[in-house]
Short mmCIF file of C-alpha atoms and ligand atoms in Angstrom, two decimals:
data_model
loop_
_atom_site.label_atom_id
_atom_site.label_comp_id
_atom_site.label_asym_id
_atom_site.label_seq_id
_atom_site.Cartn_x
_atom_site.Cartn_y
_atom_site.Cartn_z
CA UNK A 5 -2.10 18.08 -2.36
CA UNK A 6 1.49 17.53 -3.46
CA UNK A 7 4.99 19.00 -3.09
CA UNK A 8 5.92 22.17 -5.16
CA UNK A 9 6.62 21.45 -8.84
CA UNK A 10 9.42 24.10 -8.40
CA UNK A 11 11.30 22.17 -5.88
CA UNK A 12 13.88 20.44 -8.29
CA UNK A 13 14.59 23.92 -9.91
CA UNK A 14 15.21 25.43 -6.47
CA UNK A 15 17.23 22.47 -5.44
CA UNK A 16 19.56 22.80 -8.72
CA UNK A 17 19.83 26.64 -8.31
CA UNK A 18 20.77 26.48 -4.79
CA UNK A 19 23.23 23.67 -5.34
CA UNK A 20 24.83 25.91 -8.14
CA UNK A 21 25.10 28.78 -5.76
CA UNK A 22 26.64 26.62 -2.93
CA UNK A 23 29.06 24.53 -4.81
CA UNK A 24 29.53 26.33 -8.20
CA UNK A 25 28.70 23.20 -10.42
CA UNK A 26 25.54 21.85 -11.87
CA UNK A 27 24.28 18.76 -10.01
CA UNK A 28 22.24 15.61 -10.88
CA UNK A 29 19.16 15.52 -8.87
CA UNK A 30 17.33 12.40 -7.39
CA UNK A 31 14.24 12.03 -5.23
CA UNK A 32 12.17 9.58 -3.18
CA UNK A 33 8.83 9.92 -1.59
CA UNK A 34 7.17 9.84 1.68
CA UNK A 35 4.30 7.17 2.32
CA UNK A 36 1.15 6.83 3.87
CA UNK A 37 0.12 3.26 5.08
CA UNK A 38 -3.57 2.55 4.20
CA UNK A 39 -3.48 -0.68 6.43
CA UNK A 40 -1.06 -3.15 7.89
CA UNK A 41 0.57 -1.50 10.81
CA UNK A 42 3.45 -3.20 12.87
CA UNK A 43 3.08 -6.24 10.73
CA UNK A 44 6.16 -5.61 8.40
CA UNK A 45 8.88 -6.77 11.04
CA UNK A 46 6.74 -9.79 11.57
CA UNK A 47 7.00 -11.09 8.04
CA UNK A 48 3.55 -9.82 7.41
CA UNK A 49 1.58 -7.82 5.00
CA UNK A 50 1.48 -4.02 4.61
CA UNK A 51 -0.52 -1.70 2.07
CA UNK A 52 1.25 1.53 1.75
CA UNK A 53 1.12 4.13 -1.17
CA UNK A 54 3.82 6.76 -1.91
CA UNK A 55 3.07 10.35 -1.39
CA UNK A 56 3.62 13.19 -3.87
CA UNK A 57 5.83 14.77 -1.08
CA UNK A 58 9.43 13.97 -2.00
CA UNK A 59 12.99 14.36 -0.49
CA UNK A 60 15.41 15.71 -2.99
CA UNK A 61 19.08 15.08 -3.03
CA UNK A 62 21.25 16.89 -5.63
CA UNK A 63 24.67 15.67 -6.05
CA UNK A 64 27.99 16.01 -7.85
CA UNK A 65 31.21 14.24 -7.40
CA UNK A 66 34.20 15.71 -5.82
CA UNK A 67 37.89 14.69 -5.91
CA UNK A 68 38.49 13.65 -2.34
CA UNK A 69 36.80 10.92 -0.13
CA UNK A 70 34.43 13.30 1.56
CA UNK A 71 30.59 13.87 1.56
CA UNK A 72 29.85 17.62 2.02
CA UNK A 73 26.15 17.76 3.04
CA UNK A 74 23.85 20.71 3.05
CA UNK A 75 20.33 20.57 4.19
CA UNK A 76 18.06 23.38 3.09
CA UNK A 77 15.49 22.30 5.82
CA UNK A 78 17.84 22.63 8.61
CA UNK A 79 19.98 25.43 7.08
CA UNK A 80 23.02 23.35 8.04
CA UNK A 81 26.02 21.54 6.58
CA UNK A 82 28.03 18.59 7.63
CA UNK A 83 31.38 17.12 6.40
CA UNK A 84 31.63 13.28 6.49
CA UNK A 85 34.77 11.45 5.73
CA UNK A 86 34.09 8.27 3.81
CA UNK A 87 37.38 6.76 5.31
CA UNK A 88 36.06 6.94 8.92
CA UNK A 89 32.33 6.75 8.59
CA UNK A 90 31.37 4.37 11.45
CA UNK A 91 30.35 5.23 14.73
CA UNK A 92 27.22 5.43 16.98
CA UNK A 93 24.06 7.16 16.07
CA UNK A 94 24.35 10.86 16.95
CA UNK A 95 20.57 11.82 16.67
CA UNK A 96 21.47 14.24 13.91
CA UNK A 97 19.73 14.39 10.44
CA UNK A 98 22.99 13.52 8.77
CA UNK A 99 23.00 10.14 10.47
CA UNK A 100 20.59 9.02 7.61
CA UNK A 101 23.12 9.91 4.83
CA UNK A 102 26.07 8.68 6.69
CA UNK A 103 24.19 5.52 7.54
CA UNK A 104 23.24 4.85 3.76
CA UNK A 105 26.83 5.62 2.57
CA UNK A 106 28.34 3.44 5.48
CA UNK A 107 26.24 0.38 4.54
CA UNK A 108 26.76 0.71 0.79
CA UNK A 109 30.65 0.94 1.44
CA UNK A 110 30.53 -1.85 3.89
CA UNK A 111 28.84 -4.04 1.25
CA UNK A 112 31.69 -3.40 -1.15
CA UNK A 113 30.32 -0.65 -3.32
CA UNK A 114 33.06 1.94 -3.37
CA UNK A 115 31.62 5.30 -3.44
CA UNK A 116 33.22 8.64 -4.75
CA UNK A 117 33.23 11.85 -2.71
CA UNK A 118 30.42 14.10 -3.43
CA UNK A 119 28.68 17.40 -2.72
CA UNK A 120 25.13 16.99 -1.76
CA UNK A 121 22.25 19.33 -1.12
CA UNK A 122 18.95 17.96 0.49
CA UNK A 123 15.62 19.47 0.43
CA UNK A 124 12.61 17.56 1.84
CA UNK A 125 9.08 18.15 1.27
CA UNK A 126 7.70 15.41 3.40
CA UNK A 127 6.55 16.54 7.01
CA UNK A 128 9.24 15.62 9.54
CA UNK A 129 8.29 13.40 12.57
CA UNK A 130 4.77 13.08 11.23
CA UNK A 131 4.80 9.21 10.74
CA UNK A 132 4.94 9.93 6.98
CA UNK A 133 8.55 8.39 6.50
CA UNK A 134 10.59 11.36 5.90
CA UNK A 135 13.51 9.28 6.95
CA UNK A 136 13.05 6.52 4.36
CA UNK A 137 12.64 9.19 1.79
CA UNK A 138 16.02 10.71 2.74
CA UNK A 139 17.77 7.36 2.92
CA UNK A 140 16.30 6.21 -0.59
CA UNK A 141 17.00 9.47 -2.20
CA UNK A 142 20.55 9.27 -0.83
CA UNK A 143 21.24 5.84 -1.90
CA UNK A 144 19.98 6.86 -5.63
CA UNK A 145 22.26 9.76 -5.80
CA UNK A 146 25.23 7.94 -4.46
CA UNK A 147 24.58 4.92 -6.62
CA UNK A 148 24.06 7.24 -9.49
CA UNK A 149 27.25 9.08 -9.16
CA UNK A 150 29.06 5.70 -8.76
CA UNK A 151 27.37 4.43 -12.04
CA UNK A 152 26.41 1.43 -9.82
CA UNK A 153 22.96 -0.10 -10.51
CA UNK A 154 21.60 -2.14 -7.79
CA UNK A 155 18.11 -3.85 -7.77
CA UNK A 156 15.46 -1.79 -6.04
CA UNK A 157 14.85 -4.42 -3.35
CA UNK A 158 18.43 -4.44 -2.50
CA UNK A 159 18.29 -0.59 -2.26
CA UNK A 160 15.39 -0.91 0.02
CA UNK A 161 17.26 -3.45 2.28
CA UNK A 162 20.50 -1.25 2.45
CA UNK A 163 18.36 1.73 3.57
CA UNK A 164 16.51 -0.38 6.09
CA UNK A 165 20.07 -1.52 7.58
CA UNK A 166 21.22 2.05 7.64
CA UNK A 167 18.41 2.93 9.71
CA UNK A 168 18.78 0.02 12.12
CA UNK A 169 22.63 0.72 12.54
CA UNK A 170 22.51 4.71 12.35
CA UNK A 171 19.18 5.91 13.79
CA UNK A 172 18.67 2.99 16.29
CA UNK A 173 15.34 2.10 15.09
CA UNK A 174 14.70 -1.69 14.32
CA UNK A 175 12.17 -0.78 11.67
CA UNK A 176 10.56 -3.21 9.14
CA UNK A 177 11.19 -2.72 5.44
CA UNK A 178 7.72 -1.28 4.45
CA UNK A 179 9.00 2.54 4.24
CA UNK A 180 12.13 1.94 2.45
CA UNK A 181 10.34 -0.42 0.00
CA UNK A 182 7.58 1.89 -1.02
CA UNK A 183 10.00 4.70 -1.42
CA UNK A 184 11.55 2.48 -4.16
CA UNK A 185 8.41 0.99 -5.65
CA UNK A 186 5.53 3.39 -5.40
CA UNK A 187 3.38 3.76 -8.54
CA UNK A 188 1.25 6.70 -9.17
CA UNK A 189 -2.46 6.03 -8.58
CA UNK A 190 -1.73 2.80 -6.82
CA UNK A 191 -1.33 1.38 -3.33
CA UNK A 192 1.21 -1.45 -2.98
CA UNK A 193 0.14 -4.81 -1.15
CA UNK A 194 3.62 -6.16 0.00
CA UNK A 195 4.38 -9.59 1.52
CA UNK A 196 7.27 -8.60 3.89
CA UNK A 197 8.59 -12.04 3.88
CA UNK A 198 9.01 -12.85 0.16
CA UNK A 199 8.91 -9.02 -0.98
CA UNK A 200 6.40 -10.05 -3.50
CA UNK A 201 4.04 -7.38 -4.20
CA UNK A 202 0.64 -6.35 -6.09
CA UNK A 203 -0.14 -2.94 -7.25
CA UNK A 204 -3.72 -2.07 -6.37
CA UNK A 205 -5.37 0.75 -8.38
CA UNK A 206 -6.75 3.57 -6.01
CA UNK A 207 -8.68 5.53 -8.69
CA UNK A 208 -12.10 5.22 -7.18
CA UNK A 209 -14.62 7.83 -5.83
CA UNK A 210 -12.71 7.95 -2.48
CA UNK A 211 -10.08 10.53 -1.53
CA UNK A 212 -7.17 9.74 0.73
CA UNK A 213 -6.84 12.48 3.55
CA UNK A 214 -4.31 12.62 5.93
CA UNK A 215 -4.67 14.52 9.14
CA UNK A 216 -1.51 15.47 11.04
CA UNK A 217 -2.19 15.73 14.70
CA UNK A 218 0.80 17.73 14.85
CA UNK A 219 2.01 16.01 18.08
CA UNK A 220 4.99 13.75 18.61
CA UNK A 221 5.24 11.87 21.78
CA UNK A 222 8.86 11.35 23.07
CA UNK A 223 8.23 7.55 23.39
CA UNK A 224 8.11 6.69 19.92
CA UNK A 225 11.68 5.08 19.18
CA UNK A 226 12.05 3.14 22.36
CA UNK A 227 8.48 1.94 22.45
CA UNK A 228 8.79 0.62 18.80
CA UNK A 229 11.86 -1.40 19.74
CA UNK A 230 9.86 -2.81 22.74
CA UNK A 231 6.91 -3.78 20.57
CA UNK A 232 9.22 -5.56 18.29
CA UNK A 233 10.84 -7.34 21.37
CA UNK A 234 7.17 -8.24 22.55
CA UNK A 235 6.47 -9.96 19.23
CA UNK A 236 9.75 -11.89 19.46
CA UNK A 237 8.71 -13.20 22.97
CA UNK A 238 5.49 -13.99 21.54
CA UNK A 239 6.92 -16.20 18.88
CA UNK A 240 9.18 -17.97 21.51
CA UNK A 241 6.02 -18.73 23.56
CA UNK A 242 3.91 -19.97 20.60
CA UNK A 243 6.80 -22.13 19.43
CA UNK A 244 6.44 -24.37 22.47
CA UNK A 245 2.94 -25.41 21.07
CA UNK A 246 3.72 -24.67 17.28
CA UNK A 247 7.36 -25.51 16.72
CA UNK A 248 7.31 -24.91 12.93
CA UNK A 249 6.32 -21.26 13.15
CA UNK A 250 9.10 -18.63 12.46
CA UNK A 251 7.06 -15.24 12.82
CA UNK A 252 3.78 -14.16 13.84
CA UNK A 253 2.96 -14.21 10.11
CA UNK A 254 2.86 -18.04 10.45
CA UNK A 255 0.10 -17.88 13.02
CA UNK A 256 -3.62 -17.59 12.59
CA UNK A 257 -6.39 -15.96 14.95
CA UNK A 258 -7.56 -19.51 15.96
CA UNK A 259 -4.12 -20.38 17.18
CA UNK A 260 -3.61 -17.23 19.00
CA UNK A 261 -6.92 -17.85 20.90
CA UNK A 262 -5.75 -21.48 21.59
CA UNK A 263 -2.20 -20.97 22.68
CA UNK A 264 -2.67 -17.14 24.09
CA UNK A 265 -3.94 -18.08 27.58
CA UNK A 266 -0.46 -19.58 28.24
CA UNK A 267 1.51 -16.23 27.46
CA UNK A 268 1.75 -13.02 29.62
CA UNK A 269 -1.38 -11.00 28.83
CA UNK A 270 0.57 -7.93 27.34
CA UNK A 271 2.35 -10.35 24.82
CA UNK A 272 -0.93 -12.17 23.94
CA UNK A 273 -2.43 -8.58 23.23
CA UNK A 274 0.60 -7.61 21.00
CA UNK A 275 0.43 -10.94 19.16
CA UNK A 276 -3.30 -10.71 18.74
CA UNK A 277 -2.78 -7.35 17.06
CA UNK A 278 -0.39 -8.59 14.42
CA UNK A 279 -2.14 -11.71 13.66
CA UNK A 280 -5.55 -10.11 13.10
CA UNK A 281 -4.00 -7.12 11.34
CA UNK A 282 -2.58 -9.63 8.63
CA UNK A 283 -5.96 -10.98 7.98
CA UNK A 284 -7.32 -7.42 7.90
CA UNK A 285 -4.79 -6.45 5.25
CA UNK A 286 -5.71 -9.61 3.01
CA UNK A 287 -9.38 -8.57 3.37
CA UNK A 288 -8.85 -5.02 2.63
CA UNK A 289 -6.98 -5.90 -0.58
CA UNK A 290 -10.01 -8.12 -1.59
CA UNK A 291 -12.42 -5.25 -0.75
CA UNK A 292 -10.27 -2.91 -2.99
CA UNK A 293 -10.52 -5.25 -5.97
CA UNK A 294 -14.27 -5.52 -5.42
CA UNK A 295 -14.57 -1.66 -5.10
CA UNK A 296 -16.19 -2.18 -1.84
CA UNK A 297 -14.99 0.93 -0.05
CA UNK A 298 -17.46 0.56 2.90
CA UNK A 299 -15.78 -2.90 3.73
CA UNK A 300 -12.20 -1.33 3.18
CA UNK A 301 -13.09 1.39 5.69
CA UNK A 302 -14.47 -0.86 8.24
CA UNK A 303 -11.27 -2.77 8.38
CA UNK A 304 -9.46 0.60 8.95
CA UNK A 305 -11.35 1.37 11.87
CA UNK A 306 -10.82 -2.27 13.34
CA UNK A 307 -7.19 -1.78 12.55
CA UNK A 308 -7.17 1.31 14.72
CA UNK A 309 -9.10 -0.04 17.56
CA UNK A 310 -6.49 -2.96 17.60
CA UNK A 311 -3.57 -0.50 17.52
CA UNK A 312 -5.18 1.63 20.28
CA UNK A 313 -6.14 -1.19 22.79
CA UNK A 314 -4.00 -4.36 21.95
CA UNK A 315 -0.88 -3.02 20.69
CA UNK A 316 -0.99 0.36 22.49
CA UNK A 317 0.82 2.70 20.07
CA UNK A 318 -1.88 5.40 19.50
CA UNK A 319 -2.32 8.49 21.66
CA UNK A 320 -5.39 10.62 22.68
CA UNK A 321 -4.95 13.03 19.82
CA UNK A 322 -4.90 10.14 17.24
CA UNK A 323 -7.97 8.63 18.96
CA UNK A 324 -9.83 11.98 18.65
CA UNK A 325 -9.09 12.37 15.02
CA UNK A 326 -10.34 8.92 14.44
CA UNK A 327 -13.46 9.35 16.48
CA UNK A 328 -14.21 12.74 14.76
CA UNK A 329 -13.79 10.68 11.47
CA UNK A 330 -16.11 7.96 12.63
CA UNK A 331 -18.88 10.53 13.33
CA UNK A 332 -18.48 12.43 10.02
CA UNK A 333 -20.55 12.11 6.97
CA UNK A 334 -18.93 10.39 3.90
CA UNK A 335 -16.07 8.84 5.64
CA UNK A 336 -15.40 5.09 4.75
CA UNK A 337 -12.56 4.47 7.23
CA UNK A 338 -9.96 6.03 9.32
CA UNK A 339 -6.99 4.93 11.30
CA UNK A 340 -3.45 6.00 12.64
CA UNK A 341 -0.74 5.52 10.34
CA UNK A 342 2.95 4.74 10.77
CA UNK A 343 4.61 3.89 13.90
CA UNK A 344 2.25 5.69 16.32
CA UNK A 345 2.55 7.94 19.39
CA UNK A 346 1.55 10.88 17.40
CA UNK A 347 1.80 11.84 13.68
CA UNK A 348 -1.07 11.23 11.29
CA UNK A 349 -4.35 9.49 10.63
CA UNK A 350 -4.98 8.25 7.19
CA UNK A 351 -8.80 8.66 6.27
CA UNK A 352 -10.73 7.43 3.13
CA UNK A 353 -13.46 10.00 2.35
CA UNK A 354 -16.27 10.24 -0.28
CA UNK A 355 -15.14 12.68 -2.86
CA UNK A 356 -18.32 14.77 -2.42
CA UNK A 357 -18.01 15.13 1.36
CA UNK A 358 -14.24 15.68 1.51
CA UNK A 359 -14.45 19.54 1.89
CA UNK A 360 -16.96 19.29 4.77
CA UNK A 361 -14.97 16.64 6.50
CA UNK A 362 -11.81 18.64 6.42
CA UNK A 363 -13.62 21.75 7.99
CA UNK A 364 -15.20 19.60 10.70
CA UNK A 365 -11.89 17.89 11.63
CA UNK A 366 -9.90 21.18 11.64
CA UNK A 367 -12.64 22.91 13.84
CA UNK A 368 -13.42 20.06 16.16
CA UNK A 369 -9.76 18.97 16.69
CA UNK A 370 -8.81 22.55 17.50
CA UNK A 371 -11.80 23.04 19.77
CA UNK A 372 -11.01 19.88 21.84
CA UNK A 373 -7.12 20.06 22.04
CA UNK A 374 -6.00 23.76 21.14
CA UNK A 375 -3.91 22.34 18.43
CA UNK A 376 -4.10 22.77 14.66
CA UNK A 377 -4.32 19.74 12.56
CA UNK A 378 -2.68 20.01 9.21
CA UNK A 379 -4.67 18.22 6.40
CA UNK A 380 -3.40 16.80 3.16
CA UNK A 381 -5.59 15.38 0.31
CA UNK A 382 -3.42 12.92 -1.49
CA UNK A 383 -3.07 11.02 -4.77
CA UNK A 384 -0.46 8.12 -4.66
CA UNK A 385 2.87 9.29 -6.24
CA UNK A 386 5.88 7.62 -7.70
CA UNK A 387 8.79 5.85 -6.32
CA UNK A 388 12.61 6.95 -6.22
CA UNK A 389 13.99 8.43 -9.68
CA UNK A 390 16.54 10.86 -11.02
CA UNK A 391 14.80 14.17 -11.92
CA UNK A 392 15.55 15.27 -15.44
CA UNK A 393 16.49 19.03 -16.15
C1 LIG B 402 7.57 2.57 11.21
C2 LIG B 402 8.48 1.63 10.60
C3 LIG B 402 8.03 0.68 9.74
C4 LIG B 402 6.76 0.00 10.20
C5 LIG B 402 5.74 1.05 10.93
C6 LIG B 402 4.66 0.47 11.56
O1 LIG B 402 7.08 3.44 10.06
O2 LIG B 402 9.55 2.51 9.81
O3 LIG B 402 8.96 -0.32 9.24
O4 LIG B 402 7.01 -0.87 11.20
O5 LIG B 402 6.46 2.04 11.65
O6 LIG B 402 3.89 -0.25 10.72
#
C-alpha cells in the first residue's frame, strides 16, 4: 500500500488556489523500523525502511520575512515571523515547521519568507514518524527556495534538533535519517554513532505488513524522555566498573550481567534491553544477507518481548497484535515499531499467507478489543526529494 499518486497534483492545485502562484513541491517519507528500538539515542544500531507514504510541502518565496503555512490535513493556517521565531513548544502541528526554520536560521542559513502548503499521507500519531517526515520535507523546501545545499546527514541533524527544541521529545536520529536516506526496495542498517550505513535489499518472498492498533496512550512523550534518562543513569553506574564506556553501545551482554547486580533493578532492565537489542540488530542484518527470514523473524519476536518486559514501552493492544501474529501461519516475526505506548506493529509475513493473516488480525483484534486495526502492506520507499511537475 502506498500514498496516492495524485497527491503532488492535488497539492500543486491547492497551492495555486490559495496563494495564486505555482509552487515547487518537496516530500519526505514516514518510516517503519524493522528492528533496533530505543537504541538510536544510545549510539546503537537501527534498521528502518522508508514508507511509500509521504508528507508534501509545496512552497514559493514571498517578499517579506514571514512563513505563511497552511495544512490541508488540519484545514488550518498559521503565520510565522522569521524575525521572532523562538519560544517554547506550543503543542501545535506548526511547531515542526517553526522548529526547522528556527534551527536553520540559528545555524546561520538565512531563509527567505515563503508561502507553504502541507499535506501528509503518513498516519499521524501511529509511530510511523509523521513528524520527521514533516520536518525533513520542510527543511528540503526551505533549503530549496534558498538555493542552499546541505549534506543529508546535516539535514537529519538539524531536524532532530528541531524536534528536541520545539516538540520537546529528546528523540534519536533514526527517523530524520531514514526520511533523508531511504532507498526503494531497501532497509537501512544505521550505526547511530558514526552515521555510517548499509542498504539491505528487501526483495524477498516476505511482505512487510504494518498493523496499526489505532490506540495512542498519553504517556508517550514523557515516558520516552524518562527512558532516555534511565539509560544515562545506567551508563553512569556502569562507568564505575567500565570507565572507558561512553554509551550503552559500548557495553556487551556479558558486562551487563557482570555489573548489573549493582544497579537498581529497573535501570538494569532498561540497559539489558538496549544492549541485547544492539546484538539483535546485527544478527538480523546477517540473517537478511543470508536470506534467513525465519531467524530474522525470531529476532523480531525477541525484540518485542524485550520492549514489553525490560523496556516497558509496549501496551496490551500491541502485545495482542504480536501474540495474534505469533499464532498465525506464515508469519516470520512481529514486534511493536517506533517509540511505543500504542501505534503499530511490524510483521514479516510469507507472501502467500499475507491475505489470510490480514483477515485474521482484523477479525481477532476487533473481537478482543472492539477496535479496528488498520493494515498496510508496504514496500520500502524513497528518501526526501523535490517532486517534478
Ligand atoms: C521514536 C524516536 C526515535 C527512536 C524511536 C524508538 O520514533 O523519534 O528516535 O528513538 O522512537 O526506537
